[in-house]
Amino acid sequence: MDLKLDHRTEGQLTIVEVEGEIDVYTAPRLRELLIDLVNKGNFHLLVNMEKVDFLDSTGLGVLVGGLKRVRAHDGSLELVCTQERILKIFRITGLTKVFGIYSSVEEAKEAHGRDK
Amino acid sequence: MATVELTFSALPAHVRTARLIATAVARRAGVSEDLLDEVRLAVGEACSRAVEAHRLHCPDEPIRIELCDDSGRFEVTVIDVAPSEDADLAERPEPEKASANGHELSGLLPDMSDLGLAVIAGLADDVEVIPSAKGVRVKMSWPAVNGLPSTT
């Protein structure tokens, strides 16, 4: 499956919907979207990975790159993910300590609201 | 001789094909279903590393994969022909550069240039990275039911 990307804004939060495979071939498209969103002033990003079938280190690099960009604007990049096979990659690389990872968009929105 | 051998051009688009084939052969070799995701990811990481190395140094050379199911193990070897000192992951383009607040994150972030091999090491039972002047071989294996079934 290829990569499908979509995004919407809810309050201060920009929700990025990702579906399909994030790998060395498709990750540049996600990178471009995250850069574009930040350049347009969206500094609080929530990436919903519930429909991601595959994620490799290239995809992790893109997410870390996005995190660095939003942090430069005192922003945030958090994730929604409950799939064990995807979470395992974050655990192996120690990135569970770097990203806020939520079990649903609603839970992330509530947490984001509490932080405001 | 390998059960299945595959060569492909050093293009990112072919990495998906390579990992799908490796997963299919692993399943056929009797690798447990709950390990197939690990095979798919580890093979994808090794192929991505090889593709990046070839694109930097020898884009016209193909990358080779050997898939073997001897002696109760499913073994995958990904072979590139980029000079090993240049093919080192340190040469791989950094996904993104930190612009600000980087020092705040840096203590938490893993070495991003080694992330691919770190993922492989975390997934495969047995990993061997063999650099040489002629390229790098990444060999990894998982337990499998002995050999291919004689009938389908």
PDB file of C-alpha atoms in Angstrom:
ATOM      1  CA  MET A   1       0.000   0.000   0.000  1.00  0.00           C
ATOM      2  CA  ASP A   2       1.202   3.488  -0.805  1.00  0.00           C
ATOM      3  CA  LEU A   3       1.090   6.378   1.627  1.00  0.00           C
ATOM      4  CA  LYS A   4      -2.027   8.506   2.060  1.00  0.00           C
ATOM      5  CA  LEU A   5      -1.767  11.815   3.893  1.00  0.00           C
ATOM      6  CA  ASP A   6      -4.410  14.227   5.040  1.00  0.00           C
ATOM      7  CA  HIS A   7      -4.626  16.942   7.655  1.00  0.00           C
ATOM      8  CA  ARG A   8      -7.141  19.146   9.426  1.00  0.00           C
ATOM      9  CA  THR A   9      -7.025  21.824  12.069  1.00  0.00           C
ATOM     10  CA  GLU A  10      -8.976  21.628  15.320  1.00  0.00           C
ATOM     11  CA  GLY A  11      -8.344  24.679  17.460  1.00  0.00           C
ATOM     12  CA  GLN A  12      -4.596  25.046  17.901  1.00  0.00           C
ATOM     13  CA  LEU A  13      -3.981  21.440  16.993  1.00  0.00           C
ATOM     14  CA  THR A  14      -3.253  20.221  13.463  1.00  0.00           C
ATOM     15  CA  ILE A  15      -4.127  16.575  13.071  1.00  0.00           C
ATOM     16  CA  VAL A  16      -2.163  14.703  10.401  1.00  0.00           C
ATOM     17  CA  GLU A  17      -3.807  11.485   9.247  1.00  0.00           C
ATOM     18  CA  VAL A  18      -1.342   8.935   7.886  1.00  0.00           C
ATOM     19  CA  GLU A  19      -2.376   5.719   6.161  1.00  0.00           C
ATOM     20  CA  GLY A  20      -0.203   3.055   4.537  1.00  0.00           C
ATOM     21  CA  GLU A  21       3.534   2.467   4.599  1.00  0.00           C
ATOM     22  CA  ILE A  22       6.189   4.960   5.728  1.00  0.00           C
ATOM     23  CA  ASP A  23       9.519   3.828   4.362  1.00  0.00           C
ATOM     24  CA  VAL A  24      12.547   5.082   2.455  1.00  0.00           C
ATOM     25  CA  TYR A  25      10.372   5.590  -0.643  1.00  0.00           C
ATOM     26  CA  THR A  26       7.343   7.315   0.874  1.00  0.00           C
ATOM     27  CA  ALA A  27       8.825   9.123   3.900  1.00  0.00           C
ATOM     28  CA  PRO A  28       9.900  12.187   1.850  1.00  0.00           C
ATOM     29  CA  ARG A  29       6.211  12.964   1.237  1.00  0.00           C
ATOM     30  CA  LEU A  30       5.493  12.984   4.972  1.00  0.00           C
ATOM     31  CA  ARG A  31       8.602  15.122   5.531  1.00  0.00           C
ATOM     32  CA  GLU A  32       7.382  17.639   2.943  1.00  0.00           C
ATOM     33  CA  LEU A  33       3.942  17.821   4.552  1.00  0.00           C
ATOM     34  CA  LEU A  34       5.358  18.381   8.058  1.00  0.00           C
ATOM     35  CA  ILE A  35       7.740  21.060   6.788  1.00  0.00           C
ATOM     36  CA  ASP A  36       4.917  22.737   4.888  1.00  0.00           C
ATOM     37  CA  LEU A  37       2.646  22.733   7.942  1.00  0.00           C
ATOM     38  CA  VAL A  38       5.337  24.241  10.145  1.00  0.00           C
ATOM     39  CA  ASN A  39       6.193  26.848   7.514  1.00  0.00           C
ATOM     40  CA  LYS A  40       2.528  27.841   7.502  1.00  0.00           C
ATOM     41  CA  GLY A  41       2.539  28.381  11.256  1.00  0.00           C
ATOM     42  CA  ASN A  42       1.132  25.051  12.484  1.00  0.00           C
ATOM     43  CA  PHE A  43       3.309  24.344  15.502  1.00  0.00           C
ATOM     44  CA  HIS A  44       1.164  21.840  17.402  1.00  0.00           C
ATOM     45  CA  LEU A  45       0.965  18.654  15.368  1.00  0.00           C
ATOM     46  CA  LEU A  46      -0.742  15.376  16.191  1.00  0.00           C
ATOM     47  CA  VAL A  47       0.167  12.535  13.837  1.00  0.00           C
ATOM     48  CA  ASN A  48      -2.445   9.788  13.811  1.00  0.00           C
ATOM     49  CA  MET A  49      -0.668   6.531  12.970  1.00  0.00           C
ATOM     50  CA  GLU A  50      -3.541   4.149  13.595  1.00  0.00           C
ATOM     51  CA  LYS A  51      -3.740   3.274   9.888  1.00  0.00           C
ATOM     52  CA  VAL A  52       0.010   2.959   9.350  1.00  0.00           C
ATOM     53  CA  ASP A  53       0.883  -0.556   8.183  1.00  0.00           C
ATOM     54  CA  PHE A  54       4.631  -0.152   8.182  1.00  0.00           C
ATOM     55  CA  LEU A  55       7.147   2.266   9.680  1.00  0.00           C
ATOM     56  CA  ASP A  56      10.924   2.088   9.350  1.00  0.00           C
ATOM     57  CA  SER A  57      13.851   4.168  10.596  1.00  0.00           C
ATOM     58  CA  THR A  58      13.486   6.602   7.701  1.00  0.00           C
ATOM     59  CA  GLY A  59       9.970   7.353   8.918  1.00  0.00           C
ATOM     60  CA  LEU A  60      11.236   7.706  12.486  1.00  0.00           C
ATOM     61  CA  GLY A  61      13.802  10.186  11.205  1.00  0.00           C
ATOM     62  CA  VAL A  62      11.090  12.242   9.543  1.00  0.00           C
ATOM     63  CA  LEU A  63       9.034  12.333  12.751  1.00  0.00           C
ATOM     64  CA  VAL A  64      12.090  13.359  14.780  1.00  0.00           C
ATOM     65  CA  GLY A  65      12.850  16.034  12.189  1.00  0.00           C
ATOM     66  CA  GLY A  66       9.303  17.327  12.503  1.00  0.00           C
ATOM     67  CA  LEU A  67       9.591  17.351  16.275  1.00  0.00           C
ATOM     68  CA  LYS A  68      12.767  19.421  16.105  1.00  0.00           C
ATOM     69  CA  ARG A  69      11.087  21.902  13.797  1.00  0.00           C
ATOM     70  CA  VAL A  70       8.037  22.449  15.995  1.00  0.00           C
ATOM     71  CA  ARG A  71      10.146  22.604  19.149  1.00  0.00           C
ATOM     72  CA  ALA A  72      12.031  25.482  17.543  1.00  0.00           C
ATOM     73  CA  HIS A  73       8.705  27.344  17.721  1.00  0.00           C
ATOM     74  CA  ASP A  74       7.829  26.068  21.219  1.00  0.00           C
ATOM     75  CA  GLY A  75       5.414  23.695  19.548  1.00  0.00           C
ATOM     76  CA  SER A  76       4.702  19.998  19.900  1.00  0.00           C
ATOM     77  CA  LEU A  77       4.533  16.876  17.769  1.00  0.00           C
ATOM     78  CA  GLU A  78       2.688  13.986  19.326  1.00  0.00           C
ATOM     79  CA  LEU A  79       1.474  10.654  18.050  1.00  0.00           C
ATOM     80  CA  VAL A  80      -1.598   8.469  18.199  1.00  0.00           C
ATOM     81  CA  CYS A  81      -0.623   4.819  18.007  1.00  0.00           C
ATOM     82  CA  THR A  82      -1.887   1.620  19.597  1.00  0.00           C
ATOM     83  CA  GLN A  83      -0.447  -0.910  17.148  1.00  0.00           C
ATOM     84  CA  GLU A  84       2.065  -3.087  18.920  1.00  0.00           C
ATOM     85  CA  ARG A  85       4.205  -3.646  15.824  1.00  0.00           C
ATOM     86  CA  ILE A  86       4.644   0.099  15.358  1.00  0.00           C
ATOM     87  CA  LEU A  87       5.103   0.836  19.071  1.00  0.00           C
ATOM     88  CA  LYS A  88       7.832  -1.807  19.176  1.00  0.00           C
ATOM     89  CA  ILE A  89       9.992   0.264  16.812  1.00  0.00           C
ATOM     90  CA  PHE A  90       9.640   3.297  19.064  1.00  0.00           C
ATOM     91  CA  ARG A  91      10.620   1.170  22.057  1.00  0.00           C
ATOM     92  CA  ILE A  92      13.650  -0.391  20.334  1.00  0.00           C
ATOM     93  CA  THR A  93      14.990   3.038  19.426  1.00  0.00           C
ATOM     94  CA  GLY A  94      14.163   4.684  22.748  1.00  0.00           C
ATOM     95  CA  LEU A  95      11.863   7.178  21.051  1.00  0.00           C
ATOM     96  CA  THR A  96       8.989   6.454  23.433  1.00  0.00           C
ATOM     97  CA  LYS A  97      10.791   8.915  25.740  1.00  0.00           C
ATOM     98  CA  VAL A  98      10.813  11.591  23.058  1.00  0.00           C
ATOM     99  CA  PHE A  99       7.262  11.526  21.703  1.00  0.00           C
ATOM    100  CA  GLY A 100       4.005  11.829  23.520  1.00  0.00           C
ATOM    101  CA  ILE A 101       2.111   8.737  22.374  1.00  0.00           C
ATOM    102  CA  TYR A 102      -1.652   8.523  22.877  1.00  0.00           C
ATOM    103  CA  SER A 103      -4.175   5.797  22.302  1.00  0.00           C
ATOM    104  CA  SER A 104      -6.699   8.000  20.497  1.00  0.00           C
ATOM    105  CA  VAL A 105      -7.071  11.420  18.924  1.00  0.00           C
ATOM    106  CA  GLU A 106      -9.600  12.313  21.635  1.00  0.00           C
ATOM    107  CA  GLU A 107      -7.175  11.399  24.410  1.00  0.00           C
ATOM    108  CA  ALA A 108      -4.436  13.478  22.770  1.00  0.00           C
ATOM    109  CA  LYS A 109      -6.771  16.434  22.342  1.00  0.00           C
ATOM    110  CA  GLU A 110      -7.778  16.274  26.004  1.00  0.00           C
ATOM    111  CA  ALA A 111      -4.137  16.126  27.103  1.00  0.00           C
ATOM    112  CA  HIS A 112      -3.269  18.990  24.777  1.00  0.00           C
ATOM    113  CA  GLY A 113      -6.142  21.037  26.195  1.00  0.00           C
ATOM    114  CA  ARG A 114      -4.957  20.419  29.772  1.00  0.00           C
ATOM    115  CA  ASP A 115      -1.490  21.686  28.881  1.00  0.00           C
ATOM    116  CA  LYS A 116      -2.773  24.987  27.526  1.00  0.00           C
TER     117      LYS A 116
ATOM    118  CA  MET B   1      23.114 -21.953  -2.746  1.00  0.00           C
ATOM    119  CA  ALA B   2      20.450 -19.665  -1.444  1.00  0.00           C
ATOM    120  CA  THR B   3      16.832 -20.779  -1.551  1.00  0.00           C
ATOM    121  CA  VAL B   4      15.932 -17.504  -3.233  1.00  0.00           C
ATOM    122  CA  GLU B   5      18.250 -14.836  -4.614  1.00  0.00           C
ATOM    123  CA  LEU B   6      17.119 -11.394  -5.629  1.00  0.00           C
ATOM    124  CA  THR B   7      18.917  -8.459  -7.188  1.00  0.00           C
ATOM    125  CA  PHE B   8      17.400  -5.024  -7.572  1.00  0.00           C
ATOM    126  CA  SER B   9      18.397  -1.560  -8.713  1.00  0.00           C
ATOM    127  CA  ALA B  10      19.323   0.895  -5.971  1.00  0.00           C
ATOM    128  CA  LEU B  11      15.991   2.663  -5.959  1.00  0.00           C
ATOM    129  CA  PRO B  12      13.901   3.310  -2.818  1.00  0.00           C
ATOM    130  CA  ALA B  13      10.788   2.079  -4.623  1.00  0.00           C
ATOM    131  CA  HIS B  14      12.251  -1.441  -4.833  1.00  0.00           C
ATOM    132  CA  VAL B  15      12.803  -1.785  -1.099  1.00  0.00           C
ATOM    133  CA  ARG B  16       9.142  -2.549  -0.577  1.00  0.00           C
ATOM    134  CA  THR B  17       9.308  -5.313  -3.187  1.00  0.00           C
ATOM    135  CA  ALA B  18      12.370  -6.780  -1.491  1.00  0.00           C
ATOM    136  CA  ARG B  19      10.773  -6.888   1.943  1.00  0.00           C
ATOM    137  CA  LEU B  20       7.559  -8.402   0.584  1.00  0.00           C
ATOM    138  CA  ILE B  21       9.520 -11.179  -1.128  1.00  0.00           C
ATOM    139  CA  ALA B  22      11.596 -11.803   1.998  1.00  0.00           C
ATOM    140  CA  THR B  23       8.433 -12.024   4.094  1.00  0.00           C
ATOM    141  CA  ALA B  24       6.828 -14.444   1.642  1.00  0.00           C
ATOM    142  CA  VAL B  25       9.895 -16.714   1.642  1.00  0.00           C
ATOM    143  CA  ALA B  26      10.118 -16.516   5.436  1.00  0.00           C
ATOM    144  CA  ARG B  27       6.503 -17.625   5.736  1.00  0.00           C
ATOM    145  CA  ARG B  28       7.143 -20.474   3.328  1.00  0.00           C
ATOM    146  CA  ALA B  29      10.247 -21.474   5.304  1.00  0.00           C
ATOM    147  CA  GLY B  30       8.138 -21.820   8.432  1.00  0.00           C
ATOM    148  CA  VAL B  31       9.066 -18.668  10.333  1.00  0.00           C
ATOM    149  CA  SER B  32       6.439 -18.138  12.996  1.00  0.00           C
ATOM    150  CA  GLU B  33       3.670 -15.698  12.061  1.00  0.00           C
ATOM    151  CA  ASP B  34       4.463 -13.446  15.000  1.00  0.00           C
ATOM    152  CA  LEU B  35       8.040 -13.001  13.721  1.00  0.00           C
ATOM    153  CA  LEU B  36       7.117 -12.110  10.141  1.00  0.00           C
ATOM    154  CA  ASP B  37       6.688  -8.417  10.940  1.00  0.00           C
ATOM    155  CA  GLU B  38      10.199  -8.421  12.368  1.00  0.00           C
ATOM    156  CA  VAL B  39      11.581 -10.082   9.238  1.00  0.00           C
ATOM    157  CA  ARG B  40       9.789  -7.546   7.065  1.00  0.00           C
ATOM    158  CA  LEU B  41      11.100  -4.574   9.007  1.00  0.00           C
ATOM    159  CA  ALA B  42      14.671  -5.831   9.435  1.00  0.00           C
ATOM    160  CA  VAL B  43      15.012  -6.719   5.749  1.00  0.00           C
ATOM    161  CA  GLY B  44      13.552  -3.342   4.805  1.00  0.00           C
ATOM    162  CA  GLU B  45      16.071  -1.570   7.049  1.00  0.00           C
ATOM    163  CA  ALA B  46      19.017  -3.494   5.612  1.00  0.00           C
ATOM    164  CA  CYS B  47      17.847  -2.821   2.049  1.00  0.00           C
ATOM    165  CA  SER B  48      17.257   0.888   2.763  1.00  0.00           C
ATOM    166  CA  ARG B  49      20.789   1.157   4.137  1.00  0.00           C
ATOM    167  CA  ALA B  50      22.186  -0.548   1.039  1.00  0.00           C
ATOM    168  CA  VAL B  51      20.142   1.632  -1.323  1.00  0.00           C
ATOM    169  CA  GLU B  52      21.394   4.805   0.378  1.00  0.00           C
ATOM    170  CA  ALA B  53      24.989   3.594   0.163  1.00  0.00           C
ATOM    171  CA  HIS B  54      24.654   2.704  -3.535  1.00  0.00           C
ATOM    172  CA  ARG B  55      22.919   5.963  -4.384  1.00  0.00           C
ATOM    173  CA  LEU B  56      25.859   7.822  -2.860  1.00  0.00           C
ATOM    174  CA  HIS B  57      28.642   5.826  -4.471  1.00  0.00           C
ATOM    175  CA  CYS B  58      27.565   3.372  -7.156  1.00  0.00           C
ATOM    176  CA  PRO B  59      23.957   4.028  -8.233  1.00  0.00           C
ATOM    177  CA  ASP B  60      24.189   1.768 -11.295  1.00  0.00           C
ATOM    178  CA  GLU B  61      25.185  -1.313  -9.300  1.00  0.00           C
ATOM    179  CA  PRO B  62      22.436  -3.660  -8.127  1.00  0.00           C
ATOM    180  CA  ILE B  63      21.918  -4.816  -4.546  1.00  0.00           C
ATOM    181  CA  ARG B  64      21.716  -8.535  -3.862  1.00  0.00           C
ATOM    182  CA  ILE B  65      19.693 -10.446  -1.283  1.00  0.00           C
ATOM    183  CA  GLU B  66      20.117 -14.112  -0.436  1.00  0.00           C
ATOM    184  CA  LEU B  67      17.333 -15.886   1.417  1.00  0.00           C
ATOM    185  CA  CYS B  68      18.208 -19.323   2.854  1.00  0.00           C
ATOM    186  CA  ASP B  69      16.254 -21.727   5.000  1.00  0.00           C
ATOM    187  CA  ASP B  70      18.939 -24.245   5.947  1.00  0.00           C
ATOM    188  CA  SER B  71      19.299 -25.985   9.308  1.00  0.00           C
ATOM    189  CA  GLY B  72      16.214 -24.728  11.003  1.00  0.00           C
ATOM    190  CA  ARG B  73      17.045 -21.065  10.487  1.00  0.00           C
ATOM    191  CA  PHE B  74      15.749 -18.555   7.982  1.00  0.00           C
ATOM    192  CA  GLU B  75      18.781 -16.499   7.032  1.00  0.00           C
ATOM    193  CA  VAL B  76      18.791 -13.261   5.053  1.00  0.00           C
ATOM    194  CA  THR B  77      21.943 -11.667   3.668  1.00  0.00           C
ATOM    195  CA  VAL B  78      21.771  -8.208   2.113  1.00  0.00           C
ATOM    196  CA  ILE B  79      24.876  -7.466   0.065  1.00  0.00           C
ATOM    197  CA  ASP B  80      25.930  -4.090  -1.248  1.00  0.00           C
ATOM    198  CA  VAL B  81      29.058  -3.174  -3.210  1.00  0.00           C
ATOM    199  CA  ALA B  82      29.562   0.361  -1.910  1.00  0.00           C
ATOM    200  CA  PRO B  83      32.988   0.827  -0.272  1.00  0.00           C
ATOM    201  CA  SER B  84      32.444   0.007   3.379  1.00  0.00           C
ATOM    202  CA  GLU B  85      34.177   3.059   4.829  1.00  0.00           C
ATOM    203  CA  ASP B  86      31.978   5.247   2.649  1.00  0.00           C
ATOM    204  CA  ALA B  87      28.918   3.115   3.100  1.00  0.00           C
ATOM    205  CA  ASP B  88      29.052   3.664   6.822  1.00  0.00           C
ATOM    206  CA  LEU B  89      25.782   4.964   8.133  1.00  0.00           C
ATOM    207  CA  ALA B  90      27.525   8.098   9.291  1.00  0.00           C
ATOM    208  CA  GLU B  91      27.500   9.069   5.629  1.00  0.00           C
ATOM    209  CA  ARG B  92      23.778   8.661   5.369  1.00  0.00           C
ATOM    210  CA  PRO B  93      22.021  12.012   5.051  1.00  0.00           C
ATOM    211  CA  GLU B  94      20.683  13.213   8.364  1.00  0.00           C
ATOM    212  CA  PRO B  95      16.875  13.113   8.181  1.00  0.00           C
ATOM    213  CA  GLU B  96      16.547  16.619   9.533  1.00  0.00           C
ATOM    214  CA  LYS B  97      18.892  19.070  11.113  1.00  0.00           C
ATOM    215  CA  ALA B  98      18.079  20.528  14.493  1.00  0.00           C
ATOM    216  CA  SER B  99      17.472  24.221  14.270  1.00  0.00           C
ATOM    217  CA  ALA B 100      16.687  25.236  17.803  1.00  0.00           C
ATOM    218  CA  ASN B 101      15.991  23.558  21.103  1.00  0.00           C
ATOM    219  CA  GLY B 102      18.108  20.789  19.628  1.00  0.00           C
ATOM    220  CA  HIS B 103      20.213  20.619  22.775  1.00  0.00           C
ATOM    221  CA  GLU B 104      17.025  20.073  24.769  1.00  0.00           C
ATOM    222  CA  LEU B 105      16.171  17.011  22.699  1.00  0.00           C
ATOM    223  CA  SER B 106      19.673  15.787  22.026  1.00  0.00           C
ATOM    224  CA  GLY B 107      20.017  14.063  25.366  1.00  0.00           C
ATOM    225  CA  LEU B 108      16.952  11.968  24.616  1.00  0.00           C
ATOM    226  CA  LEU B 109      17.486  11.211  20.953  1.00  0.00           C
ATOM    227  CA  PRO B 110      19.307   8.102  19.787  1.00  0.00           C
ATOM    228  CA  ASP B 111      22.071   8.431  17.202  1.00  0.00           C
ATOM    229  CA  MET B 112      19.849   8.920  14.166  1.00  0.00           C
ATOM    230  CA  SER B 113      22.567   7.875  11.727  1.00  0.00           C
ATOM    231  CA  ASP B 114      22.697   4.399  13.274  1.00  0.00           C
ATOM    232  CA  LEU B 115      18.981   3.982  13.701  1.00  0.00           C
ATOM    233  CA  GLY B 116      18.553   1.446  10.887  1.00  0.00           C
ATOM    234  CA  LEU B 117      21.128  -0.952  12.299  1.00  0.00           C
ATOM    235  CA  ALA B 118      19.776  -0.370  15.800  1.00  0.00           C
ATOM    236  CA  VAL B 119      16.344  -1.449  14.594  1.00  0.00           C
ATOM    237  CA  ILE B 120      17.790  -4.550  12.892  1.00  0.00           C
ATOM    238  CA  ALA B 121      19.708  -5.461  16.043  1.00  0.00           C
ATOM    239  CA  GLY B 122      16.525  -5.121  18.059  1.00  0.00           C
ATOM    240  CA  LEU B 123      14.537  -7.344  15.713  1.00  0.00           C
ATOM    241  CA  ALA B 124      16.702 -10.175  14.410  1.00  0.00           C
ATOM    242  CA  ASP B 125      17.815 -13.063  16.618  1.00  0.00           C
ATOM    243  CA  ASP B 126      21.262 -13.018  15.171  1.00  0.00           C
ATOM    244  CA  VAL B 127      22.826 -10.114  13.270  1.00  0.00           C
ATOM    245  CA  GLU B 128      26.232  -9.851  11.668  1.00  0.00           C
ATOM    246  CA  VAL B 129      27.479  -6.787   9.806  1.00  0.00           C
ATOM    247  CA  ILE B 130      30.514  -7.616   7.700  1.00  0.00           C
ATOM    248  CA  PRO B 131      32.222  -4.591   6.119  1.00  0.00           C
ATOM    249  CA  SER B 132      34.892  -4.984   3.464  1.00  0.00           C
ATOM    250  CA  ALA B 133      36.544  -2.930   0.753  1.00  0.00           C
ATOM    251  CA  LYS B 134      34.047  -4.427  -1.695  1.00  0.00           C
ATOM    252  CA  GLY B 135      30.950  -3.541   0.295  1.00  0.00           C
ATOM    253  CA  VAL B 136      28.916  -4.554   3.321  1.00  0.00           C
ATOM    254  CA  ARG B 137      27.054  -7.782   4.048  1.00  0.00           C
ATOM    255  CA  VAL B 138      24.277  -7.623   6.615  1.00  0.00           C
ATOM    256  CA  LYS B 139      23.397 -11.153   7.691  1.00  0.00           C
ATOM    257  CA  MET B 140      20.456 -11.852   9.980  1.00  0.00           C
ATOM    258  CA  SER B 141      18.434 -14.893  10.889  1.00  0.00           C
ATOM    259  CA  TRP B 142      15.359 -16.160  12.670  1.00  0.00           C
ATOM    260  CA  PRO B 143      14.204 -19.599  13.776  1.00  0.00           C
ATOM    261  CA  ALA B 144      12.191 -21.516  11.190  1.00  0.00           C
ATOM    262  CA  VAL B 145      10.672 -24.930  10.757  1.00  0.00           C
ATOM    263  CA  ASN B 146      13.252 -27.077   8.962  1.00  0.00           C
ATOM    264  CA  GLY B 147      13.431 -26.425   5.243  1.00  0.00           C
ATOM    265  CA  LEU B 148      10.645 -26.015   2.764  1.00  0.00           C
ATOM    266  CA  PRO B 149       7.761 -28.438   2.909  1.00  0.00           C
ATOM    267  CA  SER B 150       8.132 -31.117   0.263  1.00  0.00           C
ATOM    268  CA  THR B 151       4.555 -30.712  -0.908  1.00  0.00           C
ATOM    269  CA  THR B 152       2.109 -27.837  -0.842  1.00  0.00           C
TER     270      THR B 152
END
